[in-house]
mmCIF file of C-alpha atoms in Angstrom:
data_model
loop_
_atom_site.group_PDB
_atom_site.id
_atom_site.type_symbol
_atom_site.label_atom_id
_atom_site.label_comp_id
_atom_site.label_asym_id
_atom_site.label_seq_id
_atom_site.Cartn_x
_atom_site.Cartn_y
_atom_site.Cartn_z
ATOM 1 C CA UNK M 1 42.701 6.813 -32.927
ATOM 2 C CA UNK M 2 44.240 9.968 -34.321
ATOM 3 C CA UNK M 3 47.848 9.850 -35.499
ATOM 4 C CA UNK M 4 48.959 12.370 -32.836
ATOM 5 C CA UNK M 5 47.505 10.233 -30.050
ATOM 6 C CA UNK M 6 48.933 7.034 -31.506
ATOM 7 C CA UNK M 7 52.453 8.503 -31.428
ATOM 8 C CA UNK M 8 52.153 9.236 -27.681
ATOM 9 C CA UNK M 9 51.099 5.676 -26.855
ATOM 10 C CA UNK M 10 53.593 2.993 -25.842
ATOM 11 C CA UNK M 11 53.898 0.642 -28.870
ATOM 12 C CA UNK M 12 53.635 -2.467 -26.652
ATOM 13 C CA UNK M 13 50.575 -1.493 -24.600
ATOM 14 C CA UNK M 14 48.142 -3.643 -26.634
ATOM 15 C CA UNK M 15 50.238 -6.810 -26.804
ATOM 16 C CA UNK M 16 48.916 -9.087 -24.055
ATOM 17 C CA UNK M 17 51.714 -11.667 -24.416
ATOM 18 C CA UNK M 18 54.499 -9.120 -24.465
ATOM 19 C CA UNK M 19 57.197 -8.424 -26.983
ATOM 20 C CA UNK M 20 60.911 -8.948 -27.247
ATOM 21 C CA UNK M 21 63.034 -11.639 -25.587
ATOM 22 C CA UNK M 22 60.762 -11.935 -22.515
ATOM 23 C CA UNK M 23 57.500 -12.495 -24.344
ATOM 24 C CA UNK M 24 55.121 -15.360 -23.578
ATOM 25 C CA UNK M 25 56.984 -18.656 -23.051
ATOM 26 C CA UNK M 26 53.984 -20.509 -24.519
ATOM 27 C CA UNK M 27 54.522 -18.831 -27.882
ATOM 28 C CA UNK M 28 58.123 -20.074 -28.113
ATOM 29 C CA UNK M 29 57.030 -23.550 -27.033
ATOM 30 C CA UNK M 30 54.283 -23.640 -29.681
ATOM 31 C CA UNK M 31 56.669 -22.498 -32.437
ATOM 32 C CA UNK M 32 59.225 -25.144 -31.435
ATOM 33 C CA UNK M 33 56.521 -27.814 -31.384
ATOM 34 C CA UNK M 34 55.311 -26.856 -34.873
ATOM 35 C CA UNK M 35 58.876 -26.933 -36.215
ATOM 36 C CA UNK M 36 59.483 -30.395 -34.738
ATOM 37 C CA UNK M 37 56.222 -31.739 -36.185
ATOM 38 C CA UNK M 38 57.064 -30.307 -39.601
ATOM 39 C CA UNK M 39 60.557 -31.841 -39.478
ATOM 40 C CA UNK M 40 59.033 -35.217 -38.557
ATOM 41 C CA UNK M 41 56.546 -35.099 -41.449
ATOM 42 C CA UNK M 42 59.173 -33.990 -43.982
ATOM 43 C CA UNK M 43 61.627 -36.611 -42.718
ATOM 44 C CA UNK M 44 59.162 -39.496 -42.843
ATOM 45 C CA UNK M 45 57.141 -38.696 -45.971
ATOM 46 C CA UNK M 46 57.689 -37.557 -49.530
ATOM 47 C CA UNK M 47 55.162 -34.816 -50.235
ATOM 48 C CA UNK M 48 54.025 -34.562 -53.840
ATOM 49 C CA UNK M 49 51.344 -32.644 -55.669
ATOM 50 C CA UNK M 50 48.208 -34.708 -56.134
ATOM 51 C CA UNK M 51 46.597 -35.006 -59.589
ATOM 52 C CA UNK M 52 43.495 -33.368 -58.042
ATOM 53 C CA UNK M 53 45.370 -30.069 -57.537
ATOM 54 C CA UNK M 54 44.564 -27.517 -60.235
ATOM 55 C CA UNK M 55 47.515 -25.851 -61.946
ATOM 56 C CA UNK M 56 47.714 -22.851 -61.945
ATOM 57 C CA UNK M 57 46.317 -22.460 -58.441
ATOM 58 C CA UNK M 58 43.023 -20.648 -57.972
ATOM 59 C CA UNK M 59 42.733 -18.236 -55.063
ATOM 60 C CA UNK M 60 39.781 -17.248 -52.898
ATOM 61 C CA UNK M 61 38.601 -13.690 -53.413
ATOM 62 C CA UNK M 62 37.279 -11.297 -50.830
ATOM 63 C CA UNK M 63 39.849 -12.063 -48.151
ATOM 64 C CA UNK M 64 41.210 -8.883 -46.592
ATOM 65 C CA UNK M 65 44.806 -8.794 -47.796
ATOM 66 C CA UNK M 66 45.271 -12.561 -47.687
ATOM 67 C CA UNK M 67 46.329 -14.667 -50.646
ATOM 68 C CA UNK M 68 44.613 -17.959 -49.862
ATOM 69 C CA UNK M 69 44.636 -20.844 -52.352
ATOM 70 C CA UNK M 70 41.269 -22.443 -53.000
ATOM 71 C CA UNK M 71 42.180 -26.138 -52.859
ATOM 72 C CA UNK M 72 45.584 -27.780 -52.639
ATOM 73 C CA UNK M 73 45.796 -31.558 -52.515
ATOM 74 C CA UNK M 74 49.012 -33.403 -51.741
ATOM 75 C CA UNK M 75 50.045 -37.039 -51.651
ATOM 76 C CA UNK M 76 52.140 -38.193 -48.715
ATOM 77 C CA UNK M 77 54.236 -41.224 -49.558
ATOM 78 C CA UNK M 78 56.174 -42.926 -46.729
ATOM 79 C CA UNK M 79 59.940 -42.696 -47.238
ATOM 80 C CA UNK M 80 62.091 -45.777 -47.577
ATOM 81 C CA UNK M 81 65.228 -43.704 -47.071
ATOM 82 C CA UNK M 82 64.286 -41.886 -43.867
ATOM 83 C CA UNK M 83 67.085 -39.319 -43.280
ATOM 84 C CA UNK M 84 66.018 -38.660 -39.680
ATOM 85 C CA UNK M 85 65.980 -42.288 -38.523
ATOM 86 C CA UNK M 86 69.596 -42.909 -39.610
#
């Protein structure tokens, strides 16, 4: 784990799914699926802040380098003017 040894090591040797354009096909599929689901939700619902959400947001402490909000509540209202369905 010394810096000299780390420099000799191939940077991709500990990446089990690979790196670059030929990395795991499952990763690209999962990212595409998440994007499609997000587009569907945004296209079919108006997402608004719920009255239960505290402003300003409170964050959990003790997380290693992560900024994680404590509680966020949203209201999802079905759209009448669905831009995707047209």
